[in-house]
Amino acid sequence: MYRKHSIIQNKEFSTDTYDKVLIESLRKYFTLPHPVKGKYVKLVFTNNRKNIEPNTAKTGDIEKNIICISNFEINKTPGEDLIDDITASSYDTAGVPSECINHNLKTHWHTKYRNGHVAKFPHEVVLSLKNSTLINNVSLITRQEPPMNGQPHDFVLWIADDITFRPGAISAIFRLRVNEINNCLEQR
């Protein structure tokens, strides 16, 4: 990532162009194998990077159980243009769910972690779209300011026409993994 910064900074870009290039270099995309129609999208995070990597530093329950997402998009459309409402199974007052769809990398949704109350996995976010939409791809950007904790690793993407996500209403389920090497989301 730092190398990308230096390459970009050596070019003569305007601030707006630089921000757009930087944001796109951070975004992780997943293109669905086929378009799926739905009005509700649920993300179920099952672990984060601290849960799968050997711990080299003192890491408590907080580090192992949190998720932070700065930006989430469907069909490369800013969240506020497509999403009507967002809810989460857990959130902290310093990172409410709506902060991951406002297209601002300085804000993020953060699972609850204060006052010794750490929400445990799985963590869920449910997006209610304004209309039933043909979904081709999803993308996310993880927290970008220090500490860079809460980096998701594995999660499940559900698309449905009913907010209950009952079996008859589910359009598709994709099990995804963050691939840091290729900077993408991949099916697992």
Coordinates of N, CA, C and O in Angstrom, one line a residue:
M1 N 0.8 -1.2 0.0 CA 0.0 0.0 0.0 C 0.9 1.3 0.0 O 0.6 2.2 -0.7
Y2 N 1.9 1.3 0.8 CA 2.8 2.5 0.8 C 3.4 2.7 -0.5 O 3.6 3.8 -0.9
R3 N 3.8 1.6 -1.2 CA 4.4 1.8 -2.5 C 3.4 2.5 -3.5 O 3.7 3.4 -4.2
K4 N 2.1 2.1 -3.4 CA 1.1 2.7 -4.2 C 1.0 4.2 -3.9 O 0.9 5.0 -4.8
H5 N 1.1 4.6 -2.6 CA 1.1 6.0 -2.3 C 2.2 6.8 -2.9 O 2.0 7.8 -3.5
S6 N 3.4 6.2 -2.9 CA 4.5 7.0 -3.4 C 4.4 7.1 -4.9 O 4.8 8.1 -5.5
I7 N 3.9 6.0 -5.6 CA 3.8 6.1 -7.1 C 2.8 7.2 -7.4 O 3.0 8.0 -8.3
I8 N 1.7 7.2 -6.7 CA 0.6 8.2 -6.9 C 1.1 9.6 -6.6 O 0.9 10.5 -7.4
Q9 N 1.8 9.8 -5.5 CA 2.3 11.1 -5.1 C 3.3 11.7 -6.1 O 3.4 12.9 -6.2
N10 N 4.0 10.9 -6.9 CA 5.0 11.4 -7.8 C 4.3 11.9 -9.1 O 4.9 12.6 -9.8
K11 N 3.0 11.6 -9.3 CA 2.3 12.1 -10.4 C 1.7 13.5 -10.1 O 1.5 13.9 -8.9
E12 N 1.4 14.3 -11.1 CA 0.7 15.6 -10.9 C -0.8 15.4 -10.9 O -1.4 15.7 -11.9
F13 N -1.3 15.0 -9.8 CA -2.8 14.8 -9.7 C -3.4 16.0 -8.9 O -2.8 16.5 -8.0
S14 N -4.6 16.3 -9.2 CA -5.3 17.3 -8.4 C -5.7 16.5 -7.1 O -5.7 15.3 -7.1
T15 N -6.1 17.2 -6.1 CA -6.5 16.6 -4.8 C -7.7 15.6 -5.0 O -7.7 14.5 -4.5
D16 N -8.7 16.1 -5.8 CA -9.8 15.2 -6.1 C -9.4 13.9 -6.8 O -9.9 12.8 -6.4
T17 N -8.6 14.0 -7.8 CA -8.1 12.9 -8.5 C -7.3 12.0 -7.6 O -7.5 10.8 -7.6
Y18 N -6.4 12.6 -6.8 CA -5.6 11.8 -5.9 C -6.5 11.0 -4.9 O -6.3 9.8 -4.7
D19 N -7.5 11.7 -4.4 CA -8.4 11.0 -3.4 C -9.1 9.8 -4.1 O -9.3 8.8 -3.5
K20 N -9.6 10.0 -5.3 CA -10.3 9.0 -6.0 C -9.4 7.8 -6.3 O -9.7 6.6 -6.2
V21 N -8.1 8.1 -6.7 CA -7.2 7.0 -7.0 C -6.8 6.3 -5.7 O -6.8 5.0 -5.7
L22 N -6.6 7.0 -4.6 CA -6.3 6.4 -3.4 C -7.5 5.5 -2.9 O -7.2 4.4 -2.5
I23 N -8.7 6.0 -3.0 CA -9.8 5.2 -2.5 C -10.0 4.0 -3.3 O -10.1 2.9 -2.8
E24 N -9.8 4.0 -4.6 CA -9.9 2.8 -5.5 C -8.8 1.9 -5.2 O -9.0 0.7 -5.3
S25 N -7.6 2.3 -4.8 CA -6.5 1.4 -4.5 C -6.8 0.7 -3.2 O -6.3 -0.4 -2.9
L26 N -7.6 1.2 -2.3 CA -7.9 0.6 -1.0 C -9.2 -0.3 -1.1 O -9.3 -1.2 -0.3
R27 N -10.0 -0.1 -2.1 CA -11.3 -0.8 -2.2 C -11.1 -2.3 -2.6 O -10.3 -2.6 -3.4
K28 N -11.8 -3.2 -1.9 CA -11.8 -4.6 -2.3 C -13.1 -5.0 -2.9 O -14.2 -4.8 -2.3
Y29 N -13.1 -5.5 -4.1 CA -14.3 -5.8 -4.9 C -14.5 -7.3 -4.9 O -13.6 -8.1 -4.9
F30 N -15.8 -7.6 -5.0 CA -16.2 -9.0 -5.3 C -17.3 -8.9 -6.4 O -18.4 -8.2 -6.2
T31 N -17.1 -9.4 -7.6 CA -18.1 -9.5 -8.7 C -18.8 -10.8 -8.5 O -18.2 -11.9 -8.5
L32 N -20.1 -10.7 -8.4 CA -20.9 -11.9 -8.3 C -20.8 -12.7 -9.5 O -20.7 -12.2 -10.6
P33 N -20.9 -14.1 -9.4 CA -20.8 -14.9 -10.6 C -21.9 -14.7 -11.6 O -21.8 -14.9 -12.8
H34 N -23.0 -14.2 -11.1 CA -24.2 -13.8 -11.9 C -25.0 -12.7 -11.2 O -24.9 -12.7 -9.9
P35 N -25.6 -11.8 -11.8 CA -26.4 -10.8 -11.1 C -27.5 -11.4 -10.3 O -28.1 -12.4 -10.7
V36 N -27.7 -10.8 -9.1 CA -28.7 -11.3 -8.2 C -29.6 -10.2 -7.7 O -29.1 -9.1 -7.4
K37 N -30.9 -10.4 -7.8 CA -31.9 -9.3 -7.4 C -32.3 -9.5 -6.0 O -32.5 -10.6 -5.5
G38 N -32.3 -8.4 -5.3 CA -32.7 -8.4 -3.9 C -32.9 -7.0 -3.3 O -32.4 -6.0 -3.9
K39 N -33.7 -6.9 -2.2 CA -33.9 -5.6 -1.6 C -33.1 -5.5 -0.3 O -32.9 -4.4 0.3
Y40 N -32.6 -6.6 0.2 CA -31.9 -6.7 1.5 C -30.6 -7.4 1.3 O -30.5 -8.4 0.7
V41 N -29.5 -6.8 1.9 CA -28.2 -7.4 1.9 C -27.7 -7.5 3.3 O -27.7 -6.6 4.1
K42 N -27.3 -8.7 3.6 CA -26.8 -9.0 5.0 C -25.3 -9.4 4.9 O -25.0 -10.3 4.1
L43 N -24.5 -8.8 5.7 CA -23.1 -9.2 5.8 C -22.9 -9.9 7.2 O -23.2 -9.2 8.2
V44 N -22.4 -11.1 7.2 CA -22.2 -11.8 8.5 C -20.7 -12.0 8.6 O -20.1 -12.9 7.9
F45 N -20.0 -11.3 9.5 CA -18.6 -11.4 9.7 C -18.3 -12.5 10.7 O -18.8 -12.5 11.8
T46 N -17.5 -13.5 10.3 CA -17.2 -14.6 11.1 C -15.9 -14.6 11.8 O -15.7 -15.3 12.8
N47 N -14.9 -13.8 11.4 CA -13.7 -13.6 12.1 C -12.9 -12.4 11.5 O -13.3 -11.8 10.5
N48 N -11.8 -12.0 12.1 CA -11.0 -10.9 11.6 C -9.6 -11.4 11.5 O -9.2 -12.6 11.9
R49 N -8.7 -10.6 11.1 CA -7.3 -11.0 10.9 C -6.6 -11.4 12.1 O -5.7 -12.3 12.1
K50 N -6.9 -10.8 13.3 CA -6.3 -11.2 14.5 C -6.7 -12.6 15.0 O -6.0 -13.2 15.8
N51 N -7.8 -13.1 14.5 CA -8.2 -14.4 14.8 C -7.5 -15.5 14.0 O -7.5 -16.7 14.4
I52 N -6.9 -15.1 12.9 CA -6.3 -16.2 12.1 C -4.8 -16.1 12.1 O -4.1 -17.0 11.7
E53 N -4.2 -14.9 12.5 CA -2.7 -14.8 12.5 C -2.2 -15.1 13.9 O -2.8 -14.8 14.9
P54 N -1.0 -15.7 13.9 CA -0.4 -15.9 15.2 C -0.2 -14.5 15.9 O 0.2 -13.6 15.3
N55 N -0.5 -14.5 17.2 CA -0.3 -13.2 17.9 C 1.1 -13.0 18.3 O 1.8 -13.8 19.0
T56 N 1.7 -11.9 17.9 CA 3.1 -11.5 18.2 C 3.1 -10.4 19.3 O 4.1 -10.2 19.9
A57 N 2.0 -9.8 19.5 CA 1.9 -8.8 20.5 C 0.8 -9.1 21.5 O 0.0 -10.1 21.3
K58 N 0.7 -8.4 22.6 CA -0.3 -8.7 23.6 C -1.7 -8.3 23.0 O -1.9 -7.1 22.7
T59 N -2.5 -9.2 22.8 CA -3.8 -8.9 22.1 C -4.9 -9.6 23.0 O -4.9 -10.8 23.2
G60 N -5.8 -8.8 23.4 CA -6.9 -9.3 24.3 C -8.2 -9.6 23.4 O -8.1 -9.6 22.2
D61 N -9.2 -9.9 24.2 CA -10.5 -10.2 23.5 C -11.0 -9.1 22.6 O -11.6 -9.3 21.6
I62 N -10.7 -7.8 22.9 CA -11.1 -6.7 22.1 C -10.6 -6.8 20.7 O -11.3 -6.8 19.7
E63 N -9.3 -7.0 20.6 CA -8.6 -7.1 19.2 C -9.1 -8.2 18.4 O -9.2 -8.2 17.2
K64 N -9.4 -9.3 19.1 CA -9.8 -10.6 18.4 C -11.3 -10.6 18.0 O -11.7 -11.5 17.3
N65 N -12.1 -9.6 18.5 CA -13.5 -9.7 18.2 C -14.2 -8.5 17.6 O -15.4 -8.5 17.4
I66 N -13.4 -7.6 17.1 CA -14.0 -6.4 16.5 C -13.9 -6.4 15.0 O -13.0 -7.0 14.4
I67 N -14.8 -5.6 14.4 CA -14.8 -5.3 12.9 C -14.9 -3.9 12.7 O -15.7 -3.2 13.4
C68 N -14.2 -3.3 11.8 CA -14.3 -1.8 11.4 C -14.4 -1.7 9.9 O -13.5 -2.2 9.2
I69 N -15.5 -1.1 9.4 CA -15.6 -1.0 8.0 C -15.8 0.5 7.7 O -16.7 1.1 8.3
S70 N -15.0 1.1 6.9 CA -15.1 2.5 6.5 C -16.1 2.8 5.4 O -16.7 3.8 5.4
N71 N -16.2 1.9 4.5 CA -17.0 2.1 3.3 C -17.5 0.8 2.7 O -16.7 -0.1 2.6
F72 N -18.8 0.8 2.4 CA -19.4 -0.4 1.7 C -20.2 0.1 0.6 O -21.0 1.1 0.7
E73 N -20.1 -0.5 -0.6 CA -20.8 -0.1 -1.8 C -21.4 -1.3 -2.5 O -20.8 -2.4 -2.4
I74 N -22.5 -1.1 -3.2 CA -23.2 -2.1 -4.0 C -23.2 -1.5 -5.4 O -23.6 -0.4 -5.6
N75 N -22.8 -2.3 -6.4 CA -22.8 -1.9 -7.8 C -22.0 -0.6 -8.0 O -22.4 0.3 -8.8
K76 N -20.9 -0.4 -7.2 CA -20.1 0.8 -7.4 C -20.8 2.1 -7.2 O -20.5 3.1 -7.8
T77 N -21.9 2.1 -6.4 CA -22.7 3.2 -6.1 C -22.5 3.6 -4.7 O -22.6 2.8 -3.8
P78 N -22.3 4.9 -4.4 CA -22.2 5.3 -3.0 C -23.4 4.9 -2.2 O -24.5 5.0 -2.7
G79 N -23.2 4.4 -1.0 CA -24.2 3.9 -0.2 C -25.5 4.7 0.0 O -26.6 4.2 -0.1
E80 N -25.3 6.0 0.2 CA -26.4 6.9 0.4 C -27.3 7.0 -0.8 O -28.5 7.3 -0.7
D81 N -26.8 6.6 -2.0 CA -27.6 6.7 -3.2 C -28.5 5.5 -3.4 O -29.5 5.5 -4.1
L82 N -28.2 4.4 -2.8 CA -28.8 3.1 -3.0 C -29.5 2.5 -1.7 O -30.5 1.8 -1.8
I83 N -28.9 2.9 -0.6 CA -29.3 2.2 0.7 C -30.3 3.1 1.4 O -30.1 4.3 1.6
D84 N -31.4 2.5 1.8 CA -32.5 3.3 2.6 C -32.2 3.2 4.1 O -32.4 4.2 4.8
D85 N -31.7 2.1 4.6 CA -31.5 2.0 6.0 C -30.4 0.9 6.3 O -30.1 0.1 5.4
I86 N -29.7 1.0 7.4 CA -28.7 0.1 7.8 C -28.8 -0.2 9.3 O -29.0 0.7 10.1
T87 N -28.7 -1.5 9.6 CA -28.7 -1.9 11.0 C -27.5 -2.8 11.3 O -27.0 -3.4 10.3
A88 N -27.1 -2.9 12.5 CA -26.0 -3.8 12.9 C -26.3 -4.5 14.2 O -27.0 -4.0 15.0
S89 N -25.8 -5.7 14.3 CA -26.0 -6.5 15.6 C -25.3 -5.9 16.7 O -25.6 -6.1 17.9
S90 N -24.3 -5.1 16.4 CA -23.5 -4.5 17.5 C -22.8 -3.2 16.9 O -22.4 -3.2 15.7
Y91 N -22.7 -2.2 17.7 CA -22.0 -1.0 17.2 C -21.6 -0.2 18.4 O -22.2 -0.2 19.5
D92 N -20.5 0.6 18.2 CA -20.0 1.5 19.3 C -20.5 2.9 19.0 O -20.7 3.2 17.8
T93 N -20.7 3.7 20.0 CA -21.1 5.1 19.8 C -20.2 5.9 19.0 O -20.6 6.8 18.3
A94 N -18.9 5.5 18.9 CA -17.9 6.2 18.1 C -17.9 5.6 16.7 O -17.0 5.9 15.9
G95 N -18.8 4.7 16.3 CA -18.8 4.1 15.0 C -20.1 3.5 14.7 O -20.2 2.2 14.6
V96 N -21.1 4.3 14.5 CA -22.5 3.8 14.2 C -22.6 3.2 12.8 O -21.8 3.6 11.9
P97 N -23.5 2.3 12.5 CA -23.6 1.6 11.2 C -23.6 2.6 10.0 O -23.0 2.3 9.0
S98 N -24.3 3.7 10.1 CA -24.5 4.6 8.9 C -23.2 5.2 8.5 O -23.0 5.6 7.4
E99 N -22.1 5.1 9.3 CA -20.8 5.7 9.0 C -20.1 4.8 8.0 O -19.0 5.3 7.5
C100 N -20.5 3.6 7.7 CA -19.8 2.8 6.6 C -20.5 3.0 5.3 O -20.1 2.3 4.3
I101 N -21.5 3.8 5.2 CA -22.2 4.0 3.9 C -22.2 5.5 3.5 O -22.8 5.9 2.5
N102 N -21.5 6.4 4.3 CA -21.5 7.8 4.0 C -20.4 8.3 3.0 O -20.2 9.4 2.8
H103 N -19.6 7.4 2.5 CA -18.6 7.6 1.5 C -17.5 8.6 2.1 O -16.9 9.4 1.4
N104 N -17.2 8.4 3.4 CA -16.2 9.2 4.1 C -15.2 8.3 4.7 O -15.6 7.6 5.7
L105 N -14.0 8.2 4.3 CA -13.0 7.3 4.8 C -12.6 7.6 6.2 O -11.9 6.8 6.9
K106 N -12.9 8.8 6.7 CA -12.5 9.2 8.1 C -13.5 8.7 9.1 O -13.3 8.9 10.3
T107 N -14.6 8.1 8.7 CA -15.6 7.5 9.6 C -15.7 6.0 9.3 O -15.3 5.6 8.3
H108 N -16.3 5.3 10.3 CA -16.4 3.9 10.1 C -17.5 3.3 11.0 O -17.8 3.9 12.1
W109 N -18.0 2.1 10.7 CA -18.8 1.3 11.6 C -17.8 0.5 12.4 O -16.9 -0.1 11.9
H110 N -18.1 0.4 13.7 CA -17.2 -0.3 14.6 C -18.1 -1.1 15.6 O -19.0 -0.6 16.2
T111 N -17.8 -2.4 15.7 CA -18.5 -3.2 16.7 C -18.3 -2.8 18.1 O -17.2 -2.1 18.4
K112 N -19.2 -3.1 19.0 CA -19.1 -2.6 20.4 C -17.9 -3.2 21.1 O -17.5 -4.3 21.0
Y113 N -17.2 -2.3 21.8 CA -16.0 -2.7 22.5 C -15.7 -1.9 23.8 O -14.8 -2.2 24.5
R114 N -16.5 -1.0 24.2 CA -16.2 -0.1 25.3 C -16.7 -0.7 26.6 O -17.6 -1.5 26.7
N115 N -16.1 -0.2 27.7 CA -16.5 -0.5 29.1 C -16.5 -2.0 29.4 O -17.4 -2.5 30.1
G116 N -15.6 -2.7 28.8 CA -15.5 -4.1 29.0 C -16.6 -5.0 28.3 O -16.6 -6.2 28.5
H117 N -17.4 -4.3 27.5 CA -18.5 -5.1 26.8 C -18.0 -5.2 25.3 O -18.2 -4.3 24.5
V118 N -17.5 -6.4 25.1 CA -17.0 -6.7 23.7 C -17.9 -7.6 23.0 O -18.2 -8.7 23.5
A119 N -18.5 -7.2 21.9 CA -19.4 -8.1 21.2 C -18.6 -9.2 20.5 O -17.5 -9.0 20.0
K120 N -19.1 -10.4 20.6 CA -18.4 -11.6 20.1 C -18.9 -11.9 18.7 O -20.0 -11.5 18.3
F121 N -18.1 -12.6 17.9 CA -18.5 -13.0 16.6 C -19.7 -14.0 16.7 O -19.7 -14.7 17.7
P122 N -20.5 -14.1 15.7 CA -20.5 -13.3 14.4 C -21.1 -11.9 14.6 O -21.9 -11.7 15.5
H123 N -20.7 -11.0 13.7 CA -21.3 -9.7 13.6 C -22.1 -9.5 12.4 O -21.6 -10.0 11.3
E124 N -23.2 -8.9 12.4 CA -24.1 -8.7 11.3 C -24.4 -7.3 11.0 O -24.6 -6.5 11.9
V125 N -24.4 -7.0 9.7 CA -24.9 -5.7 9.2 C -26.0 -6.0 8.1 O -25.7 -6.8 7.3
V126 N -27.1 -5.3 8.2 CA -28.2 -5.5 7.3 C -28.5 -4.2 6.6 O -28.7 -3.2 7.2
L127 N -28.4 -4.2 5.3 CA -28.7 -3.0 4.4 C -30.0 -3.2 3.8 O -30.3 -4.2 3.1
S128 N -30.9 -2.2 4.0 CA -32.2 -2.2 3.3 C -32.0 -1.3 2.1 O -31.8 -0.1 2.3
L129 N -32.2 -1.8 0.9 CA -32.1 -0.9 -0.3 C -33.4 -0.2 -0.5 O -34.4 -0.6 -0.1
K130 N -33.3 0.9 -1.2 CA -34.4 1.7 -1.5 C -35.4 1.0 -2.4 O -36.6 1.1 -2.3
N131 N -34.9 0.1 -3.3 CA -35.7 -0.7 -4.2 C -35.1 -2.0 -4.4 O -33.9 -2.2 -4.1
S132 N -35.8 -3.0 -4.8 CA -35.2 -4.3 -5.2 C -34.3 -4.0 -6.3 O -34.7 -3.4 -7.3
T133 N -33.1 -4.5 -6.2 CA -32.0 -4.1 -7.1 C -31.3 -5.3 -7.7 O -31.0 -6.3 -7.0
L134 N -30.9 -5.2 -8.9 CA -30.1 -6.3 -9.5 C -28.6 -6.0 -9.1 O -28.0 -5.0 -9.5
I135 N -28.1 -6.9 -8.3 CA -26.7 -6.6 -7.7 C -25.7 -7.4 -8.5 O -25.8 -8.6 -8.7
N136 N -24.7 -6.7 -9.0 CA -23.6 -7.3 -9.8 C -22.3 -7.4 -9.0 O -21.5 -8.3 -9.2
N137 N -22.1 -6.5 -8.1 CA -20.8 -6.5 -7.3 C -21.0 -5.8 -6.0 O -21.9 -5.0 -5.8
V138 N -20.1 -6.1 -5.0 CA -20.0 -5.4 -3.8 C -18.6 -5.0 -3.5 O -17.7 -5.7 -4.1
S139 N -18.4 -4.0 -2.7 CA -17.0 -3.7 -2.3 C -17.0 -3.1 -0.9 O -18.0 -2.6 -0.4
L140 N -15.8 -3.2 -0.3 CA -15.6 -2.6 1.0 C -14.2 -2.0 1.2 O -13.3 -2.4 0.5
I141 N -14.1 -1.0 2.1 CA -12.9 -0.5 2.5 C -12.8 -0.6 4.0 O -13.8 -0.2 4.7
T142 N -11.8 -1.1 4.5 CA -11.6 -1.3 5.9 C -11.1 0.0 6.6 O -10.7 0.9 5.9
R143 N -11.1 0.0 7.9 CA -10.7 1.2 8.6 C -9.3 1.6 8.1 O -8.4 0.8 8.0
Q144 N -9.1 2.9 7.9 CA -7.8 3.4 7.4 C -7.0 4.2 8.3 O -5.8 4.5 8.0
E145 N -7.5 4.7 9.4 CA -6.7 5.5 10.4 C -6.3 4.6 11.5 O -6.9 3.6 11.9
P146 N -5.1 4.9 12.2 CA -4.7 4.0 13.3 C -5.6 4.1 14.5 O -6.3 5.1 14.7
P147 N -5.7 3.0 15.2 CA -5.1 1.7 15.0 C -5.9 1.0 13.9 O -7.1 1.1 13.9
M148 N -5.2 0.3 13.0 CA -5.9 -0.3 11.9 C -6.4 -1.7 12.3 O -6.0 -2.7 11.8
N149 N -7.2 -1.7 13.4 CA -7.8 -3.0 13.9 C -9.1 -3.3 13.2 O -9.7 -2.5 12.5
G150 N -9.6 -4.4 13.5 CA -11.0 -4.8 13.0 C -11.0 -5.1 11.6 O -12.0 -5.0 10.9
Q151 N -9.9 -5.6 11.0 CA -9.8 -5.9 9.6 C -10.5 -7.3 9.4 O -10.1 -8.3 9.9
P152 N -11.6 -7.3 8.6 CA -12.3 -8.6 8.5 C -11.5 -9.6 7.6 O -10.7 -9.2 6.8
H153 N -11.8 -10.9 7.8 CA -11.1 -11.9 7.0 C -12.2 -12.7 6.3 O -12.2 -12.7 5.1
D154 N -13.0 -13.4 7.0 CA -14.1 -14.2 6.4 C -15.5 -13.6 6.7 O -15.7 -13.2 7.8
F155 N -16.3 -13.6 5.7 CA -17.7 -13.2 6.0 C -18.6 -13.8 4.9 O -18.2 -14.4 3.9
V156 N -19.9 -13.8 5.2 CA -20.9 -14.3 4.4 C -21.8 -13.2 3.9 O -22.3 -12.3 4.7
L157 N -22.1 -13.1 2.6 CA -22.9 -12.1 2.0 C -24.3 -12.8 1.6 O -24.3 -13.8 0.9
W158 N -25.4 -12.3 2.2 CA -26.7 -12.8 1.9 C -27.4 -11.7 1.1 O -27.4 -10.5 1.4
I159 N -28.2 -12.1 0.1 CA -29.1 -11.2 -0.7 C -30.5 -11.8 -0.7 O -30.6 -13.0 -1.0
A160 N -31.5 -11.0 -0.3 CA -32.8 -11.5 -0.2 C -33.9 -10.5 -0.5 O -33.5 -9.3 -0.5
D161 N -35.1 -10.9 -0.7 CA -36.2 -10.0 -1.0 C -37.0 -9.8 0.3 O -38.0 -9.0 0.3
D162 N -36.7 -10.5 1.4 CA -37.4 -10.4 2.6 C -36.4 -10.2 3.8 O -35.4 -10.9 3.8
I163 N -36.7 -9.2 4.6 CA -35.7 -8.9 5.7 C -35.5 -10.0 6.7 O -34.5 -10.0 7.4
T164 N -36.4 -11.0 6.7 CA -36.2 -12.1 7.7 C -35.2 -13.1 7.2 O -34.7 -13.9 7.9
F165 N -34.8 -13.0 5.9 CA -33.8 -13.9 5.3 C -34.2 -15.4 5.5 O -33.4 -16.2 5.7
R166 N -35.5 -15.6 5.5 CA -36.0 -17.0 5.6 C -35.7 -17.7 4.3 O -35.5 -17.1 3.2
P167 N -35.6 -19.1 4.4 CA -35.1 -19.8 3.2 C -35.8 -19.5 1.9 O -35.1 -19.5 0.9
G168 N -37.1 -19.4 1.9 CA -37.8 -19.1 0.6 C -37.5 -17.8 0.0 O -37.8 -17.5 -1.2
A169 N -37.0 -16.8 0.8 CA -36.8 -15.4 0.3 C -35.4 -15.1 0.0 O -35.1 -14.1 -0.6
I170 N -34.5 -16.1 0.2 CA -33.1 -15.8 0.0 C -32.8 -16.0 -1.5 O -33.1 -17.0 -2.1
S171 N -32.2 -15.0 -2.1 CA -31.8 -15.1 -3.5 C -30.4 -15.7 -3.7 O -30.2 -16.4 -4.7
A172 N -29.5 -15.4 -2.8 CA -28.1 -15.9 -3.0 C -27.4 -15.8 -1.7 O -27.6 -14.9 -0.8
I173 N -26.4 -16.7 -1.5 CA -25.5 -16.7 -0.3 C -24.1 -16.9 -0.9 O -23.8 -17.8 -1.7
F174 N -23.1 -16.0 -0.5 CA -21.8 -16.1 -1.0 C -20.8 -16.1 0.2 O -21.0 -15.2 1.1
R175 N -20.0 -17.1 0.4 CA -19.0 -17.1 1.4 C -17.7 -16.4 0.8 O -17.2 -16.9 -0.2
L176 N -17.3 -15.3 1.5 CA -16.2 -14.5 1.0 C -15.0 -14.4 1.9 O -15.2 -14.6 3.1
R177 N -13.9 -14.2 1.4 CA -12.6 -14.0 2.2 C -11.9 -12.8 1.6 O -11.9 -12.5 0.4
V178 N -11.3 -12.0 2.5 CA -10.5 -10.8 2.0 C -9.1 -11.4 1.6 O -8.5 -12.0 2.4
N179 N -8.8 -11.1 0.4 CA -7.5 -11.5 -0.2 C -6.6 -10.2 -0.2 O -6.8 -9.4 -1.1
E180 N -5.7 -10.0 0.8 CA -4.9 -8.8 0.8 C -3.9 -8.8 -0.3 O -3.5 -7.7 -0.7
I181 N -3.4 -9.9 -0.7 CA -2.4 -10.0 -1.8 C -2.9 -9.4 -3.1 O -2.3 -8.6 -3.7
N182 N -4.1 -9.8 -3.5 CA -4.7 -9.3 -4.7 C -5.7 -8.2 -4.5 O -6.3 -7.7 -5.5
N183 N -5.8 -7.7 -3.3 CA -6.6 -6.6 -2.9 C -8.1 -6.8 -3.5 O -8.6 -5.9 -4.2
C184 N -8.6 -7.9 -3.1 CA -10.0 -8.2 -3.6 C -10.7 -9.1 -2.6 O -10.2 -9.5 -1.6
L185 N -12.0 -9.2 -2.8 CA -12.8 -10.2 -2.1 C -12.9 -11.4 -3.0 O -13.1 -11.3 -4.2
E186 N -12.8 -12.6 -2.4 CA -12.9 -13.8 -3.2 C -13.8 -14.8 -2.6 O -14.0 -14.8 -1.4
Q187 N -14.4 -15.6 -3.4 CA -15.3 -16.7 -2.9 C -14.5 -17.7 -2.3 O -13.4 -18.1 -2.8
R188 N -14.9 -18.3 -1.2 CA -14.2 -19.4 -0.5 C -15.0 -20.6 -0.5 O -16.1 -20.6 -0.8

